[in-house]
Amino acid sequence: MVKAVVGEETQLKLIEDRLTQSRLPVGLVIGKLSSPLDRGFVFDLIPTPPNDAREPACSLVETTAKDDKKKGPKSKSQASADSSSSSSSSSLFIDNDWVAEHARQVARMLVGGMKVIGIYIWVSDTVFKNSTITLCQLLQTVKGVAEAAPLLENDREERLLIHICYSPMRWTCRNCTWTSNITSSSLRPCDFKMGRVLTSLQTFKCNYSFNLRLPICQESSSNIQTLSDVLRQGISHHAKELKDARAVIDGNLVISDEPSTSDGVQEVELLLPFMKDTYAEACSQKDVLGVLLFKGSVCSFAYLNSKEPVSQAVADIKRDIIMSLQSRLDIICDEAYGDMGQTEDVSQEASDGISTDKPVSQLDLQSLRKECSLSFPRRVFVPWLAGTYICDYLQPSETLEVLKDHCVELMSMEAPSDASTILEPEKEALSLVTKPFWDVAIPFNSASCSPLGKNGIDTREESGKKSTKSNNLNIVGAILFLLLSIVVGLVLYVVRGSKT
Amino acid sequence: MEENTSVRVLCPKLLLPHKNEPGFQWLIGSPFFPPLTIISTVRCIHTLSTSDAPDLLKESEDLRALLLKGFDVIGAFVIGKSDSESKVREAIDAARRLRKLLSNGGEDLENKEMIGAYVDLNSKTDIRFFVSKSASSTSIEPVNSVVHEEKPEKFVWETGCLLRCEVPIRFPVYFPVNSPIDAEKIYWRATEAVAAKLKDPQVVYMVETIRKTSAEGPKPLILRGAELDFQTDVSNIKLLDKDAQGSDPKCIPCAHFCLKSKPDSQKFSAENADTIQVSVLLNNSEKSLKSIAPVAEYVPALEEARLLVVSFKLEVLCYAAKDIPVMYAVSKLIIPGLVDQLNSMKNLILPNLLTEHPQLRPYHFNPPGVLHPITVIYELNYGETEMKQVEIRKSLHLRLGLPFDRPLLRIANVLDLSTTNVGGRSDSIRKGSTFLKDVHIEIPSSGVSGGSMSLVQGSYEYYHYLQDGFNDSGWGCAYRSLQTIISWFRLQHYTSIDVPSHREIQQSLVEIDDKDPSFIGSREWIGAIELSFVLDKLLGVSCKVMNLRSGAEVPEKCRELALHFENQGTPIMIGGGVLAYTLLGVDYNEASGDCAFLILDPHYTGNDDLKKIVNGGWCGWKKAVDSKGKSFFLHDKFYNLLLPQRPNMV
C-alpha cells in the first residue's frame, strides 16, 4: 500500500502551466508505484485530449441549467474553466471510456518501470466540494484506466487519484484500492510532496531475442483460431517462461535484493531454462497442421528508482518485453479491424463473395493451407523527460512523422524536432526466406544449416511440396501419366502383336 | 627404469575375484590422480558369444552410463588359470579399445599408459601388474612396486569434488503420420540438435555451491558457451591453471566453490563431498546481436504430420580435481556427460518412440565398498520391483561385486546430495521418522573378556511400550519387538511398507486364518510363531525358530547366534514363557565360554530419551548370569528364538 507519493518537482511548474492553458481538467498520472518501498513516484501528468468528436473528456454540467443545454457538455466545459465560482450546484461529467482509451494508448508508449498509475482532476476546491460528483464516480474512471493499462497480475489493484485545486493552488493525493468489485474499494488520503524523481532514475536496457515455434494442431471443435489468437497465446505462454528467467546485469548474476549502485545504462541479460518447450505439450500426440514461427527481438528499457531493489528492474524489463509484444499485436489487430471495415464496403462491389483480402492477422490457421507471414511494427524510442525515453511503434510503411502526432496528441509533449535523437535499435523485419516445414520442425534449426541433408525426408518433402503447391497440376500429371501408360501399353501390345 | 614405476591401489578389497572363478575386470582410474592409480574395478559382464573375449560395444554402452565423467578405464585385470603374459597383453589391448569407444573416439590414447593385472587362481600367488607404455608397442613391462593407499576416501575427496548438473529437456518431434521411419530420423536429428546446442555460444552454465555453511557462500559463476574451450585435453588443464591464477572467471578453480576448511568430524565420503551445482541456461539477450523486429510466419505441413513431445530428465554427476578451473570441468566433463546421457536415453526411447515412452531417470549411488559414485538409468514405468528392473539391479551388483542379498541400488539408496547443512545430519531427520535409531551404539561394553562381538548389521528403530500414545503395557512387548524387526527390513530397503500397528499385525494374523476375527482389537499376546507368520505375510521373509526348553540352554546356542549375526545380521526376537525381547548381538569368548547378550527391551515405558534408555539398561549387554548370580534367562521357562532370514534379493 502506497503511503507517500513524490511528484517530480521540475515538472511541477510545467504541469501547472500546461493545465491552466489546456483547459483539459482530467488526465493521466504517469509514474511508478513501489510496493516494497510503500511509495509512489509521479513523473508527469498528461491531459486527456478531446475525443474524435472533438469533445473534451471532462466537463462540468450545471444541474440548474436548462433542459435543452443538458446534452451539450462542450459548451459547459468552457463555463467550468472560465468561472468556477459561477455555478453553485454543478456536476463533473467524465467520459470514462475515452479516458480509459487514452490510458490504453499511453501505456503502449511507456517502457518498463513507467506506468499509468492513476488520474488527476483539475478543478477548484469549491467545484470539487459542491459538485454532486461522488468519489465513487471518479473511482469508476480510475478503474477504467486500470483495466485499460494493467500494472500487475496481482488481484489487488492500487491507483492514485490526484486532485489539483487551482484556487488556491493545492495538490491532494488519494490512494484507491479495490479488489474484484468496486463496492469493496477504498480511497485513502496519502502524503504528497515534491522532490527529485526523474534525475535519480537508473536505466536498464535489454536486447531480448526469442524464437518460438508454435504448433497448430488440428482442433476437433470448430472454434476459429486466427493467427493473432495463436500469437496472443504464445506471448502469454512465453510470459510465464520469462517470469522464471534468471538475470545477469552487467555480467553479474542478480542474486540479492539490494539496490543497484552503478551508474549509466545497465545491460540486462535474461537466462532461460535450457530447453523446456512446454507450449507444445498440449499438442502432443495430435495431428499438426503447421508451425507458426514467431521470432525476432525486442529492445527494452526499464527505469528504476535508486532505492528500489535491482530485482524490480529485472521484473520491469521482463514485463516491458511482454507488453511490447502484446502492444504490437494490438496495433496490428486494431489496424486489421479498421481494414476489415473498409474491405467489407469494397467487397460489396466485388463480384466473388469470398474475400481473400482478409488481413493476415485474422486468417484462420485451421483452414489456411498456405504460408503467410506477418511483420510486427518496430519499436523506436523518443526522448522524454530528463533523459528518459518513451517508445512508439512504426509499421513497415510508416515514417518517423507518425511519431510526432502521437507525441503531441497522446503525450501532450512537443514533437521531437531532431530526428537524430530518436533511437531506432530494431531493424525492420524482413519476410523470412520460406523454409520447408520439416526443416522448421527441428528444434534450434537455423536458416544457415539444414540438418535434414540429402536423405529420404528431403525428397519426400519436395514431392510433397510440389503436390500441394499445385494440386491441379498433379491431377493433370496423373491423367497424363495414365494416358501415357495406356499409350505405352497399346504400343507394347501393338509391337508384341506385330512380332508374333 | 621400471623400478620407478609403481601402481597405486586405492581400493582395498576390490581386487579380489568373486568366488574362485576366472573373470575379467576393468581397472578404473581418473585423469586427476597420479598415473597408474586404480580407484576401483568393475567386472566385465558382456562377452562375445563366439569366445570369452569382452563384448566391447555392449561394455562401452554400460560403462558410459555407469562411470562418472572424471573416471576412466585405465586397464584390465585378468583372473585366469594359465599363460599370463599373452592374456594380459590382450586385456590391455581390450581396455584401450574400450576407452576409445567410451571417449567416442575423441581421445588420443597412443601414449597413454595402461595397466594390466593378472592373478593365477591355481598358484595362489599375488596379483601381478604390468604396464603398457603405448598403443603401438606390444611389449608390457612388469611393475613390482604396488602401493596401497591407507586412507583412500580421504585421498579421493581431498583431491576432488563432485559436480552435479540437472537438465530437464523437452522438445517437440514432428513426423509424417504415414512414415514412422522418418519419425525416427527426425527424432534422431532433433536430439543431435539438442546435443549440439549444449555447446552453443548462447548457452550459459551457472555454477554455484550446493552446501553452504552460511549465507555468505561464493557467488554463482556465469560461464558462457562462447568462452568455453572444448579443445584442451584434460591432462593438460592443470598446467594452464598454474600460470594464470587471477580474478579471470576462466581460471576460477573448482576449489573456489568447495569448503575451505572442513570440520574434523567430517567423514570423507561421496555424500559429504564438496558438490558444485551446474545449471544450463539459454541466454536470449546478447548485446552484440542485431535486433530485428519480431515477425511471425506460418509454415503449413504439406502432408499429414503429427507432433510428439519427447522429454528427458538428464542428471549427470562428474568428478573433478579441485584445482582445475571450473570452466574445464564444465566443458570437458559436464557437457560430454550430458551428451552421453542424452544419447543413452535417446537409444532407450527409440524402440518405443511412437508408443509409450519409457520413463527414464538417472540415479546416482555410492554403494558400500566402492570408492566413487556411479550413475544408473532406471526405467520406472512399472516400478522398481518389476522383473526387468530386478535383473538390471542384479547385473549391476555382479558388475560392482556387491552381495546379492543386499538391496543397495534401489531408489531409496540414492546418493543424497541435496542437503544444505554440513555433517551432523542424521538419517532420522532426513526421513522424518520420530523413532530413536540404533540405540545400542554407545552403550557400555559387555564385560566379556576376550570375547568377539557379533552384532545386528544395519539400522533399526526402537519400538517400546506406550509409544504413539498407544497403551499396550503388559501385553504388547512382542508386537513392539516385531515392529523393531520390520523397521530393520524397512531401513535396509527390503520393503517399503510402513511399520504395522498392533491392529494391523492382528489383522494380518486373522487374514491368514491363524486367529479368529475377534482377535482384532484384543489385548492378546503373540509369540515367536505368530511373528514368523506376520513376517512371512507382510514381507515374504522366512524365519528359523530355535526352541529351547529352558533358559539354561540359551548360552549353549551362543555360537549359533553369533553365526546368525555374521551371516544374516537381522535382529532376533526372543519369545517364549515370559517376556519378549529383541536380541541385537552376542559377545562370546569361545575359549572360556563366557558370553553376553545385547538385549533391546520393549517393556520400556518412558519417553524417547536415549540417556534414560541406556542408563536404565533398557538397551544393554546382559550376561546369562549376572554378578549377583541371577540368571537373565529363567531356567524354569521355555524360550523360542525367532531368527529372520535375510531375503535373497537386490
PDB file of C-alpha atoms in Angstrom, chain B residues 32 154 156-162 238 241 245 252-260 262 268 272-276 319-326:
ATOM      1  CA  PHE B  32      43.060 -36.265 -11.837  1.00  0.00           C
ATOM      2  CA  LYS B 154      40.450 -39.065   2.234  1.00  0.00           C
ATOM      3  CA  VAL B 156      39.690 -39.220  -3.285  1.00  0.00           C
ATOM      4  CA  TRP B 157      37.638 -36.479  -1.630  1.00  0.00           C
ATOM      5  CA  GLU B 158      40.520 -34.217  -0.764  1.00  0.00           C
ATOM      6  CA  THR B 159      41.713 -34.319  -4.342  1.00  0.00           C
ATOM      7  CA  GLY B 160      38.399 -33.800  -5.995  1.00  0.00           C
ATOM      8  CA  CYS B 161      34.828 -32.743  -5.723  1.00  0.00           C
ATOM      9  CA  LEU B 162      31.554 -33.591  -7.402  1.00  0.00           C
ATOM     10  CA  LYS B 238      46.427 -28.269 -14.662  1.00  0.00           C
ATOM     11  CA  ASP B 241      45.859 -23.259 -14.058  1.00  0.00           C
ATOM     12  CA  GLN B 245      45.560 -17.604 -11.235  1.00  0.00           C
ATOM     13  CA  ILE B 252      38.428 -19.899 -11.052  1.00  0.00           C
ATOM     14  CA  PRO B 253      39.161 -23.394  -9.783  1.00  0.00           C
ATOM     15  CA  CYS B 254      36.534 -25.809  -8.531  1.00  0.00           C
ATOM     16  CA  ALA B 255      38.022 -25.317  -5.068  1.00  0.00           C
ATOM     17  CA  HIS B 256      36.502 -21.841  -5.076  1.00  0.00           C
ATOM     18  CA  PHE B 257      33.113 -23.491  -4.603  1.00  0.00           C
ATOM     19  CA  CYS B 258      34.341 -26.031  -2.056  1.00  0.00           C
ATOM     20  CA  LEU B 259      34.575 -25.579   1.670  1.00  0.00           C
ATOM     21  CA  LYS B 260      37.884 -24.074   2.673  1.00  0.00           C
ATOM     22  CA  LYS B 262      36.301 -28.941   6.913  1.00  0.00           C
ATOM     23  CA  PHE B 268      35.244 -38.402   3.739  1.00  0.00           C
ATOM     24  CA  ASN B 272      29.901 -35.448   2.289  1.00  0.00           C
ATOM     25  CA  ALA B 273      31.961 -34.481  -0.729  1.00  0.00           C
ATOM     26  CA  ASP B 274      32.044 -30.909  -1.914  1.00  0.00           C
ATOM     27  CA  THR B 275      29.362 -30.652  -4.518  1.00  0.00           C
ATOM     28  CA  ILE B 276      29.052 -27.976  -7.143  1.00  0.00           C
ATOM     29  CA  TYR B 319      34.252 -35.928 -10.557  1.00  0.00           C
ATOM     30  CA  ALA B 320      36.832 -33.178 -10.938  1.00  0.00           C
ATOM     31  CA  ALA B 321      40.033 -32.243  -9.204  1.00  0.00           C
ATOM     32  CA  LYS B 322      39.525 -29.201  -7.041  1.00  0.00           C
ATOM     33  CA  ASP B 323      42.436 -27.365  -8.620  1.00  0.00           C
ATOM     34  CA  ILE B 324      41.197 -27.414 -12.198  1.00  0.00           C
ATOM     35  CA  PRO B 325      39.278 -24.396 -13.438  1.00  0.00           C
ATOM     36  CA  VAL B 326      35.526 -24.838 -13.260  1.00  0.00           C
TER      37      VAL B 326
END
